[in-house]
CSV table of C-alpha atoms in Angstrom, one decimal:
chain,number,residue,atom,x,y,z
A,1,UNK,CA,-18.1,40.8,-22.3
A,2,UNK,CA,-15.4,38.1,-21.1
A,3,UNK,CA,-14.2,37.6,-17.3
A,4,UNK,CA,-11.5,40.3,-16.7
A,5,UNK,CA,-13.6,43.1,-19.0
A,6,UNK,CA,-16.8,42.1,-16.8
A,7,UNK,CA,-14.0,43.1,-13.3
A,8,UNK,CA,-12.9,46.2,-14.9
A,9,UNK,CA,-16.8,46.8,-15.7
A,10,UNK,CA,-17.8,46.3,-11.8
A,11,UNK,CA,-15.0,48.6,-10.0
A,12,UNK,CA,-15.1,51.2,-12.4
A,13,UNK,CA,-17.9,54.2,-13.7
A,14,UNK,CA,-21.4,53.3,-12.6
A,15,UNK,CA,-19.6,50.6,-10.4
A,16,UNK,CA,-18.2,52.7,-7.8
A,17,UNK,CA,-21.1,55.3,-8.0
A,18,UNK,CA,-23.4,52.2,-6.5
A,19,UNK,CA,-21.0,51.5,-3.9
A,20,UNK,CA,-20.1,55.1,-2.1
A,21,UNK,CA,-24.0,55.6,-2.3
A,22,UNK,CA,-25.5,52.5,-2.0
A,23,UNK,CA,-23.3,51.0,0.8
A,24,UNK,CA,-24.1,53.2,3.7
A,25,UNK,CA,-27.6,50.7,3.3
A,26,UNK,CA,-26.1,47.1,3.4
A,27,UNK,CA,-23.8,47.9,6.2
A,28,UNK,CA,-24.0,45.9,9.3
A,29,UNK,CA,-25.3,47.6,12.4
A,30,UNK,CA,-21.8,47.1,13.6
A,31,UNK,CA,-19.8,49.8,10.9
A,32,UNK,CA,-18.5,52.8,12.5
A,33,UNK,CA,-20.2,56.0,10.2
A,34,UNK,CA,-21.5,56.5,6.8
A,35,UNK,CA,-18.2,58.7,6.3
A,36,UNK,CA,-15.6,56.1,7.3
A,37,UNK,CA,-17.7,53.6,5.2
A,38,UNK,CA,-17.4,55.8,2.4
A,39,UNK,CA,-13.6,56.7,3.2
A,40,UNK,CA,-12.8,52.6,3.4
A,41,UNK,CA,-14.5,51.7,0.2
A,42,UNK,CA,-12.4,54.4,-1.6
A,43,UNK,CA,-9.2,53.2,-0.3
A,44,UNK,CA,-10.3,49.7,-0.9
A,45,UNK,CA,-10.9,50.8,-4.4
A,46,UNK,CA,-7.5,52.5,-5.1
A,47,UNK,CA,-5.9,49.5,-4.1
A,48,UNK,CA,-7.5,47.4,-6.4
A,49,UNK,CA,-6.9,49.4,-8.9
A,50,UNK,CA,-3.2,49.5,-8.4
A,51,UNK,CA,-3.5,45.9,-8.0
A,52,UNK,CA,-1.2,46.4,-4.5
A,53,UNK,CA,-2.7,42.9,-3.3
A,54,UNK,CA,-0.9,42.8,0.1
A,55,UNK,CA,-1.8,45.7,1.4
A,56,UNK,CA,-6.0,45.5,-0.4
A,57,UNK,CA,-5.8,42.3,1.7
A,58,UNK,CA,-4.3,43.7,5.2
A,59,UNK,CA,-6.6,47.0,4.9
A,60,UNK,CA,-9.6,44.6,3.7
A,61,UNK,CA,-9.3,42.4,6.7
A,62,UNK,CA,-8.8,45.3,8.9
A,63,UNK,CA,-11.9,46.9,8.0
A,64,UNK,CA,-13.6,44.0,8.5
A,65,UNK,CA,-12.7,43.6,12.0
A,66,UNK,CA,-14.0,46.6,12.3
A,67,UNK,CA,-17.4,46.1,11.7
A,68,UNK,CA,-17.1,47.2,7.6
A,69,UNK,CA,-18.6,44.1,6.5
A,70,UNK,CA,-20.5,44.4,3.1
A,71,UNK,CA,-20.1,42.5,-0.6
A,72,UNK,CA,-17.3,44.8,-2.0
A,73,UNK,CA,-14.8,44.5,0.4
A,74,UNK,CA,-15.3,41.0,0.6
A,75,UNK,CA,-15.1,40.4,-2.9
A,76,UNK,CA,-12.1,42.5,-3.8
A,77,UNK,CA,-10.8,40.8,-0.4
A,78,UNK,CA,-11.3,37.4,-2.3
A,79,UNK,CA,-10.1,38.6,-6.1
A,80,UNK,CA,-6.8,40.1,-3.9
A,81,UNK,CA,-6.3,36.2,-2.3
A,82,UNK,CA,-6.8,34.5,-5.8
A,83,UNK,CA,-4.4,36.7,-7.4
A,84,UNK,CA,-1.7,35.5,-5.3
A,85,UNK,CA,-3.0,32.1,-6.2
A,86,UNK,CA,-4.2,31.5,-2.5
A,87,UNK,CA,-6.9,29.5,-3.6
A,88,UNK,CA,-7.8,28.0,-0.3
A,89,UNK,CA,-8.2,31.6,1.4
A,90,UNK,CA,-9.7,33.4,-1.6
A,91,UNK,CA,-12.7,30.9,-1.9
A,92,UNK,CA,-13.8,31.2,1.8
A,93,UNK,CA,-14.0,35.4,0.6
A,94,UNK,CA,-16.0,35.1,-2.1
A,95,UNK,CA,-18.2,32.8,-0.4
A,96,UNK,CA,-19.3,35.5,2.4
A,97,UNK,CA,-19.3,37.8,-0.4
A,98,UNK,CA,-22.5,35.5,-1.9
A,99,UNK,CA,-24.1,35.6,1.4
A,100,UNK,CA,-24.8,39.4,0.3
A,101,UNK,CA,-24.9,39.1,-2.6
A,102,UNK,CA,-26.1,35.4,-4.2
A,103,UNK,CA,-26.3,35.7,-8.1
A,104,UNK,CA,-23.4,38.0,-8.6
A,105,UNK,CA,-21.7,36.5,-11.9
A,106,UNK,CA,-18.1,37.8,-10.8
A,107,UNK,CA,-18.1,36.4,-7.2
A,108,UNK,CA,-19.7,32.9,-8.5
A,109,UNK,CA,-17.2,32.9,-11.5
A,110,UNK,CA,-14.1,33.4,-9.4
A,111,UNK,CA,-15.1,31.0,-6.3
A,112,UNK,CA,-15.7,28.0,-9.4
A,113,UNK,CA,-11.8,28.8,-9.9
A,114,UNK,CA,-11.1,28.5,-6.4
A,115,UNK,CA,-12.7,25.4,-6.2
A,116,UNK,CA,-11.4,23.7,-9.3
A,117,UNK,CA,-7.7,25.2,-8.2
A,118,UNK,CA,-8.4,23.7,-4.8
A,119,UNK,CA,-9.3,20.5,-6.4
A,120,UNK,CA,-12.3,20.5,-5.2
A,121,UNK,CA,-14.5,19.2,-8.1
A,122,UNK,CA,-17.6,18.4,-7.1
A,123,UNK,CA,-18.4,21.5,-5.2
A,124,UNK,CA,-16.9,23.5,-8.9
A,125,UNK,CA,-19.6,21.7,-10.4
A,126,UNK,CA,-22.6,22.4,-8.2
A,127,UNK,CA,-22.3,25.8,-9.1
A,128,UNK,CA,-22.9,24.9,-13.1
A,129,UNK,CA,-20.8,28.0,-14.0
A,130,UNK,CA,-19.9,25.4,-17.0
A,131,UNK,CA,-21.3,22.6,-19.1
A,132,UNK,CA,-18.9,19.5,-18.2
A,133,UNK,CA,-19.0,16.4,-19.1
A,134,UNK,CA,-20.4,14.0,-17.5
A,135,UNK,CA,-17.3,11.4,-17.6
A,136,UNK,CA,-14.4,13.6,-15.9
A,137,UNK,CA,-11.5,10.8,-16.8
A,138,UNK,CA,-10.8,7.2,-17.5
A,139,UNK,CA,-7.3,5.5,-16.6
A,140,UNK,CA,-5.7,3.1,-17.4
A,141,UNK,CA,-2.8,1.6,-15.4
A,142,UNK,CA,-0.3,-1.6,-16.1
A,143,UNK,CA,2.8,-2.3,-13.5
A,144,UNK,CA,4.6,-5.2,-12.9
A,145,UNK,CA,6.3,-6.4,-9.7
A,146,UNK,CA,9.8,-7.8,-9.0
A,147,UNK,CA,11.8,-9.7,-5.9
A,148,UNK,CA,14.6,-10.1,-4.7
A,149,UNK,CA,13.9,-13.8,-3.9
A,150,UNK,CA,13.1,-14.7,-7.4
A,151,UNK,CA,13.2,-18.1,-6.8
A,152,UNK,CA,10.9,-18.1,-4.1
A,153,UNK,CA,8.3,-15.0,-6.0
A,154,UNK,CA,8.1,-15.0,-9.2
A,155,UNK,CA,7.4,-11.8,-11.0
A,156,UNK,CA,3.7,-10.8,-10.4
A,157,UNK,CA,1.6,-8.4,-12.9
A,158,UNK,CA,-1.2,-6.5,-12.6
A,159,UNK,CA,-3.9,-4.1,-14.9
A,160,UNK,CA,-6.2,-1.2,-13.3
A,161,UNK,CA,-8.9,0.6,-15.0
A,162,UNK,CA,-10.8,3.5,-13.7
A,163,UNK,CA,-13.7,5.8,-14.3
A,164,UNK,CA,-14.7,9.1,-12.7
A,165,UNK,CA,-18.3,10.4,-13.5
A,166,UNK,CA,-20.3,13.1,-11.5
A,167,UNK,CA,-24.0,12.4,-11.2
A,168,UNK,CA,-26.1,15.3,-11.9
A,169,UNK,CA,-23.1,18.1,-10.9
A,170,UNK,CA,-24.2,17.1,-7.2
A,171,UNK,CA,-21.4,14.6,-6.6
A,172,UNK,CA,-18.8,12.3,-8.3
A,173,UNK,CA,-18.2,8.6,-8.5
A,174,UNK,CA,-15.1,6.8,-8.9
A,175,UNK,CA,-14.8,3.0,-10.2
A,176,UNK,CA,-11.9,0.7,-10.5
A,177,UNK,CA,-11.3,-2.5,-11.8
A,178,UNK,CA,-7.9,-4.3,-10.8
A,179,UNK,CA,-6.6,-7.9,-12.2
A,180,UNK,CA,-3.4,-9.1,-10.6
A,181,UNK,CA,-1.7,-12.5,-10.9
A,182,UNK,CA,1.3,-14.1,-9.7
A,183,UNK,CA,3.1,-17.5,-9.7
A,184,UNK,CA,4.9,-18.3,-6.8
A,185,UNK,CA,7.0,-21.6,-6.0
A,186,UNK,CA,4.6,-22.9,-4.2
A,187,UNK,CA,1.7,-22.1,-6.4
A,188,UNK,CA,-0.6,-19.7,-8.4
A,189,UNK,CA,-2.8,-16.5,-7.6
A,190,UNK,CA,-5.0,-14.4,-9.0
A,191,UNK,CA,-6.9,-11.8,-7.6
A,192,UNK,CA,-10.0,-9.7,-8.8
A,193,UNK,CA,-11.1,-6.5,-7.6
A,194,UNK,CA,-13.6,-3.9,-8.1
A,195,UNK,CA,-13.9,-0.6,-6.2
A,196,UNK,CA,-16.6,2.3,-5.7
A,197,UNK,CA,-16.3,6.1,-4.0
A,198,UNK,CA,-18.5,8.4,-3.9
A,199,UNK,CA,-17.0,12.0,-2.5
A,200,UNK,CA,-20.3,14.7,-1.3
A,201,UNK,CA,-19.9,17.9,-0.6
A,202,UNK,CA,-22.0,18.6,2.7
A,203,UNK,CA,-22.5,22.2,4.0
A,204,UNK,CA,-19.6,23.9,6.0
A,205,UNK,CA,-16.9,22.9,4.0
A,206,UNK,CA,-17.3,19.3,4.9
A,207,UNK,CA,-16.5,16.0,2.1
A,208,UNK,CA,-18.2,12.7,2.9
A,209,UNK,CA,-16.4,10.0,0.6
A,210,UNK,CA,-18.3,6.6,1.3
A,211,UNK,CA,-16.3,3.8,-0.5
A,212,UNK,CA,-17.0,-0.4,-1.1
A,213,UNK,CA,-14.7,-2.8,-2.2
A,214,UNK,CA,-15.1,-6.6,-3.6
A,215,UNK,CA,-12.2,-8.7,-3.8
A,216,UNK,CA,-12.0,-12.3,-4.9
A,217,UNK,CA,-8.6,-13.8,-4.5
A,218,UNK,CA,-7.7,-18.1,-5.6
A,219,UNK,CA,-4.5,-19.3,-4.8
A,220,UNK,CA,-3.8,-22.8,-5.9
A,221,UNK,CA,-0.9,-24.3,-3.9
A,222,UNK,CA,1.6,-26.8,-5.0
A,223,UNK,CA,4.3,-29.1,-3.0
A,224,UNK,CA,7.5,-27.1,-3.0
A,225,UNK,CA,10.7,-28.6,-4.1
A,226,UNK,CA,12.8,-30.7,-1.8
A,227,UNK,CA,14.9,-28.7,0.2
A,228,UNK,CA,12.8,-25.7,0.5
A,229,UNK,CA,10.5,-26.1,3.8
A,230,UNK,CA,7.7,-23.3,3.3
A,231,UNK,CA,5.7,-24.8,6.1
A,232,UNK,CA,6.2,-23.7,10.0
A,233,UNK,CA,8.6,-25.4,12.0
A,234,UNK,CA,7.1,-28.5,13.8
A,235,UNK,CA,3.9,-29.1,11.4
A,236,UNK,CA,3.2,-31.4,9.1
A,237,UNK,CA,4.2,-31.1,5.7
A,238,UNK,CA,1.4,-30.1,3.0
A,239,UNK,CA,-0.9,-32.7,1.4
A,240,UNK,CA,0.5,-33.5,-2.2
A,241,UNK,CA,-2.3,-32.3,-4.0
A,242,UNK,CA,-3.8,-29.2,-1.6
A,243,UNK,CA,-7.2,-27.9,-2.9
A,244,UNK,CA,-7.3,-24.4,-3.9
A,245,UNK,CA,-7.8,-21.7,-1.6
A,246,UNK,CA,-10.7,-18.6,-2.5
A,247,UNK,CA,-10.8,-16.0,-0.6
A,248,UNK,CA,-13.6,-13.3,-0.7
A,249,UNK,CA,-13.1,-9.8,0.9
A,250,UNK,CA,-16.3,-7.7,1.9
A,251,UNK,CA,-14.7,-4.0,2.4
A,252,UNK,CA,-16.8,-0.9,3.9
A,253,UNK,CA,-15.0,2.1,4.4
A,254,UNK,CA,-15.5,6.3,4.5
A,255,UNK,CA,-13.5,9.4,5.6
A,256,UNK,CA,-15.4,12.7,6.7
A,257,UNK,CA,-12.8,15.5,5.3
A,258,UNK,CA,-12.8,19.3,6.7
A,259,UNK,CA,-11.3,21.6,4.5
A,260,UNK,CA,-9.9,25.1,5.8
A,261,UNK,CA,-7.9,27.3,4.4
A,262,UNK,CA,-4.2,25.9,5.4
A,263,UNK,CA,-5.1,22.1,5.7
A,264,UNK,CA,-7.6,19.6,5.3
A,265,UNK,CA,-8.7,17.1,8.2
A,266,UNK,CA,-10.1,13.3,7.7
A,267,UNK,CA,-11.1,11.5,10.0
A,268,UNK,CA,-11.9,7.7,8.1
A,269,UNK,CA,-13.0,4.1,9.1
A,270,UNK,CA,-12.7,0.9,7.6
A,271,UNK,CA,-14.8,-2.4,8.3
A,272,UNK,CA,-13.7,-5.7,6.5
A,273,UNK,CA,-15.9,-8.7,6.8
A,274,UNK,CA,-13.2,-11.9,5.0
A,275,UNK,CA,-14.3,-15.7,4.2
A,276,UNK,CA,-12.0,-18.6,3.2
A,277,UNK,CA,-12.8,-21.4,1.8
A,278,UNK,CA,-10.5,-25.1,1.1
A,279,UNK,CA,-11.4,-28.3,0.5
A,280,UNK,CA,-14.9,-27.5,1.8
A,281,UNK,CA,-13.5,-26.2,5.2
A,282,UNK,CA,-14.3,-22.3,5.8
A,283,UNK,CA,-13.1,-19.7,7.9
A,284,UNK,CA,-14.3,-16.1,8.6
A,285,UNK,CA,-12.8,-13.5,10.1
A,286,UNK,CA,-13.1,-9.2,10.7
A,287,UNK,CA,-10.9,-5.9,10.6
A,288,UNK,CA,-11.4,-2.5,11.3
A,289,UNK,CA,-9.1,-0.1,10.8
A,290,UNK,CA,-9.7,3.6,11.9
A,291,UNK,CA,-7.4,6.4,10.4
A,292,UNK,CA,-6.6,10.3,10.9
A,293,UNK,CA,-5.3,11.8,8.3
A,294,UNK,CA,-4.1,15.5,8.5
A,295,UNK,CA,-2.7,17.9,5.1
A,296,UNK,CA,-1.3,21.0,5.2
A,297,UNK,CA,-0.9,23.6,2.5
A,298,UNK,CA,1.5,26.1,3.4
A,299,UNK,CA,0.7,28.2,0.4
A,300,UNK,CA,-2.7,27.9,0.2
A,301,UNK,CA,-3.3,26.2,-2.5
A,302,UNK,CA,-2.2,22.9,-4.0
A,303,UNK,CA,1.1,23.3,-5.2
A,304,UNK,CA,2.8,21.9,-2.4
A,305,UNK,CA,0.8,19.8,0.2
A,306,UNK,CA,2.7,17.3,3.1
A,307,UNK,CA,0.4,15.8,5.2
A,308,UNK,CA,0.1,12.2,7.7
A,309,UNK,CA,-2.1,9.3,7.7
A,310,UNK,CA,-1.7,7.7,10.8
A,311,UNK,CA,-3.6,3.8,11.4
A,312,UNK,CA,-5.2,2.2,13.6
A,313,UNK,CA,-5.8,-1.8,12.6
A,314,UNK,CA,-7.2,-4.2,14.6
A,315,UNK,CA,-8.7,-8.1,13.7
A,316,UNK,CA,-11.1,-10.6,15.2
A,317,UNK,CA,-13.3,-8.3,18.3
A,318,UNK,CA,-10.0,-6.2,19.0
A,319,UNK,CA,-7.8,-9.5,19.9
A,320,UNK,CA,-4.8,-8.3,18.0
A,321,UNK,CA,-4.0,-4.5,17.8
A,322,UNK,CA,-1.5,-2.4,15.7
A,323,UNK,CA,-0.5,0.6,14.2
A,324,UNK,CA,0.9,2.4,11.0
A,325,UNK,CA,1.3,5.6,9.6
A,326,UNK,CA,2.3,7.1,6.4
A,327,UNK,CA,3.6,10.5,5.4
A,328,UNK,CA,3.5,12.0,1.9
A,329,UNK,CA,5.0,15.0,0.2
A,330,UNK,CA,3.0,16.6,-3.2
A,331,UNK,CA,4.3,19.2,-5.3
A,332,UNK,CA,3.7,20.8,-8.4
A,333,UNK,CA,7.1,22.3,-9.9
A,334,UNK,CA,5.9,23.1,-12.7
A,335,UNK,CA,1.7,23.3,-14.1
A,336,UNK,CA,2.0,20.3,-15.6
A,337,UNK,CA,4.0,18.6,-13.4
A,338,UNK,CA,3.7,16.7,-10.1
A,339,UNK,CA,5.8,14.9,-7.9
A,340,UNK,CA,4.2,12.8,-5.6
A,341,UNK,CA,6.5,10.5,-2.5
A,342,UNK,CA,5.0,8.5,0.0
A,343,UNK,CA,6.6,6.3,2.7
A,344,UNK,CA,4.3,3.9,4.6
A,345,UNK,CA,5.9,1.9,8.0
A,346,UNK,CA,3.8,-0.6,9.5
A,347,UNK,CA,4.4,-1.9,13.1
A,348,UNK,CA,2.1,-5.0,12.8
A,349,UNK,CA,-1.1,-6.5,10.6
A,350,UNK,CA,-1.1,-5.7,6.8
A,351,UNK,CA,-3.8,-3.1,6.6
A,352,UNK,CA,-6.1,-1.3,4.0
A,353,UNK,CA,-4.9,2.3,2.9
A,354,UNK,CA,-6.8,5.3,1.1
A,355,UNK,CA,-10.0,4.9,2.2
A,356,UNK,CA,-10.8,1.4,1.4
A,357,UNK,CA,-8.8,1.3,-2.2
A,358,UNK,CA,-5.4,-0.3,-1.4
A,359,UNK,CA,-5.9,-3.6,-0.3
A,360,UNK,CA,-2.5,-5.7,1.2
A,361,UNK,CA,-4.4,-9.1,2.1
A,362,UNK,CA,-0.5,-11.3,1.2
A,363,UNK,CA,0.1,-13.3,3.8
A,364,UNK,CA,3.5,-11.9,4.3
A,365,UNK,CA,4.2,-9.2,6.3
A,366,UNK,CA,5.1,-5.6,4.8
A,367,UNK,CA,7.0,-3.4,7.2
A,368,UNK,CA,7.8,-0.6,4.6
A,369,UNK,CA,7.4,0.8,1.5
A,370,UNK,CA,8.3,3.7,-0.7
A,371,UNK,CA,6.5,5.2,-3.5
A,372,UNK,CA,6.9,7.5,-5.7
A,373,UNK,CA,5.0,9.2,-8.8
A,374,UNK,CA,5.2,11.3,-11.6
A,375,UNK,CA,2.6,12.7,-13.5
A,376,UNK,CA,2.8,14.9,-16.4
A,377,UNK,CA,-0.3,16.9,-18.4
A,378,UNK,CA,0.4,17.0,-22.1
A,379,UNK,CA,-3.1,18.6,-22.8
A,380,UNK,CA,-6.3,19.1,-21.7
A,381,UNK,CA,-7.4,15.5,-22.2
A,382,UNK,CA,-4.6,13.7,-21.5
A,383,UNK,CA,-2.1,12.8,-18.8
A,384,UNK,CA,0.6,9.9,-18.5
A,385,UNK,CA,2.5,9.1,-15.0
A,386,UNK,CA,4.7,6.4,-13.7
A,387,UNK,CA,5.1,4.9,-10.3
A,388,UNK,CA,8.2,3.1,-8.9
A,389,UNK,CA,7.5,1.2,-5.3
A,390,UNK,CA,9.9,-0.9,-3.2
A,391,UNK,CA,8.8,-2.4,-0.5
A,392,UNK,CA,10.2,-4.4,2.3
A,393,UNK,CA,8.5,-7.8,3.3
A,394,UNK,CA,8.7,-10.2,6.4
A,395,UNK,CA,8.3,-14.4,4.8
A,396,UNK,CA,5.1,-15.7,6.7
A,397,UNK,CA,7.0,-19.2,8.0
A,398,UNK,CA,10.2,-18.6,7.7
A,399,UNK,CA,11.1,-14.9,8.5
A,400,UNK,CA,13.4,-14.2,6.8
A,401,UNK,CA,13.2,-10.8,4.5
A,402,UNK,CA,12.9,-9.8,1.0
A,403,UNK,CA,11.8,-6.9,-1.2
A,404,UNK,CA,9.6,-6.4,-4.0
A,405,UNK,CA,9.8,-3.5,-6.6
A,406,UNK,CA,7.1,-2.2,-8.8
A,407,UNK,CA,7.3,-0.1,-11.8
A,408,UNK,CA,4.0,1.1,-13.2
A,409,UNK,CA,2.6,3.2,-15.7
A,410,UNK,CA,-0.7,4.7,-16.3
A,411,UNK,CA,-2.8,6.8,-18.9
A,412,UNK,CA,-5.4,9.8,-17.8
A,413,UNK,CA,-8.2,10.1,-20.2
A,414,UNK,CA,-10.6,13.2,-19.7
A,415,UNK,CA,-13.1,13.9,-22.4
């Protein structure tokens, strides 16, 4: 018997005989009569049937504010929500209704959709409604970025590769590897970087998403050109043949995320522990950066979500202080189709965004940036997108400004 046969099954025939007899006993203390119980479920009932999902929801929630608690009501409550594709709402339903009833096959079946419309993944998965793989997706991304001051910054490029795997259906690990390289005027860089998540679902609708990062950056300088001073005013200029500079970053973050019904709220924390190292001289230093990031979902579900990140970033025991924040806008016009635009403004330091993941360690100054991506689904397994980025930068010695642009592209494997 498929899904929809197995709903028709359950509010119909020996169905509804079990419920107008058997529902006077699971009633909380708190319902009004064994009549009006009997007189809501059959309402409750007709409006399923004539699938009038506003008012089923209204008279639902009604009932249940007065004291007509029990599994139907709750599960037609939550069917009525997910067929108005209010994912969000529907799953908190369905998950009361399993507090009467645990092992009930529609309820469980329906919340797995909630979940994995809600993009909630790993909590889909702990209820093993499905075999799934054990790999979720692999990507593979390649941009390249432009200035305006091509003289000064050459064009730098960069490759990313990531892997999502869920250990066990319990919870879901996410790997990238990033290789980025630039030539600049005044010398060379390249960068490596490897990055870990973990997100967990914990009980009341929490997500704890630890995250580590490891990034090794050399940059070997060379004397500029005559003419073209790249050193601050008043200092010496640069040896003739500087060493090369390496650079290790130590990054420790995590956000704690409480999803409800019309938003999600994380709160996050970032701790990075930096070395540097020339010409056997060596230099430490330490950031923290503490974020709040709020999302709303005025439907319900995913298809449109705007939300705020707002930064905190400080260096060195608090000495230096500042601030950023960064709205977004998602939306899904179409089901295989997202639009994703992000501006980021920055009122000091260069910070770490996204939980530990986006790492801006130049030693130039961004003040803002615009992003924006496209996605597109062609199938089940596989997804392409592109990202275009400008961003405005502050030169370190000089101050004088200039922007970058970065056009990307990306493949979305999932097995």
């Amino acid at each position: 018997m498929n899904f929809k046969a197995r709903i028709r099954f359950v509010f119909t025939g020996f169905g509804l005989f079990l419920y107008l007899f058997v529902l006077p006993q699971v009633s909380t203390p708190g319902a009004d009569t064994t009549s009006d119980t009997v007189n809501t479920e059959s309402r409750s009932y007709q409006l399923y049937s004539e699938k009038n999902w506003n008012k089923l929801i209204q008279f639902d929630r009604e009932a249940i504010s007065r004291g007509q608690d029990y599994f139907y009501i709750r599960l037609r409550t939550g069917i009525g929500l997910f067929e108005q594709k209010k994912y969000r709402a529907a799953l908190t339903q369905l998950r009361v209704a399993l507090e009467f009833n645990a092992r009930d096959e529609t309820a469980l079946e329906y919340l797995y959709y909630c979940y994995l419309y809600s993009g909630r993944f790993e909590e889909a998965r702990k209820l093993n409604w499905k075999k799934l793989p054990a790999v979720s997706a692999i990507t593979f991304e390649y941009g390249n970025k432009s200035s305006d001051s091509s003289r000064l910054f050459h064009n730098a490029n960069y490759i990313n590769a990531g892997l999502e795997q869920y250990i066990n259906n319990r919870f879901s690990l996410f790997h990238a590897f990033t290789w980025f390289g630039q030539t600049e005027l005044v010398g060379a860089k390249i960068q490596l970087q490897y990055y870990i998540r973990a997100n967990i679902p914990l009980k009341n609708n929490f997500l704890f998403s630890p995250a580590f990062q490891y990034v090794f950056s050399s940059f070997v300088p060379v004397p500029p050109p005559d003419g073209i001073p790249m050193n601050p005013p008043g200092t010496p200029p640069p040896p003739s043949n500087p060493p090369p500079i390496n650079q290790n970053y130590f990054i420790f973050s995590f956000l704690l995320t409480k999803h409800m019904p019309w938003l999600d709220i994380g709160i996050g924390s970032t701790a990075v522990f930096a070395d540097s190292s020339s010409g056997g001289a060596k230099n430490t230093s330490t950031q923290y950066i503490n974020d709040l990031k709020i999302v709303l979902y005025p439907l319900q579900n995913n298809r449109i979500a705007v939300g705020c990140d707002g930064i905190i970033h400080s260096a060195n025991a608090y000495q230096s202080v500042s601030n950023a924040f960064s709205p977004f806008l998602s939306v899904w016009p179409h089901t295989k189709i997202n639009v994703l635009v992000n501006y980021f403004r920055n009122q000091g330091m260069n910070t770490i965004e996204n939980n530990g993941y986006l790492v801006n360690n130049s030693n130039d100054f961004t003040r803002t940036r615009w992003t924006a991506i496209c996605s597109y689904t062609l199938n089940r397994h596989l997804a392409i997108y592109a990202l275009y980025e400008l961003e405005n930068n502050i030169e370190e010695y000089q101050g004088f400004r200039y922007n970058y642009t970065l056009m990307g592209a990306g493949i979305r494997i999932m097995p």
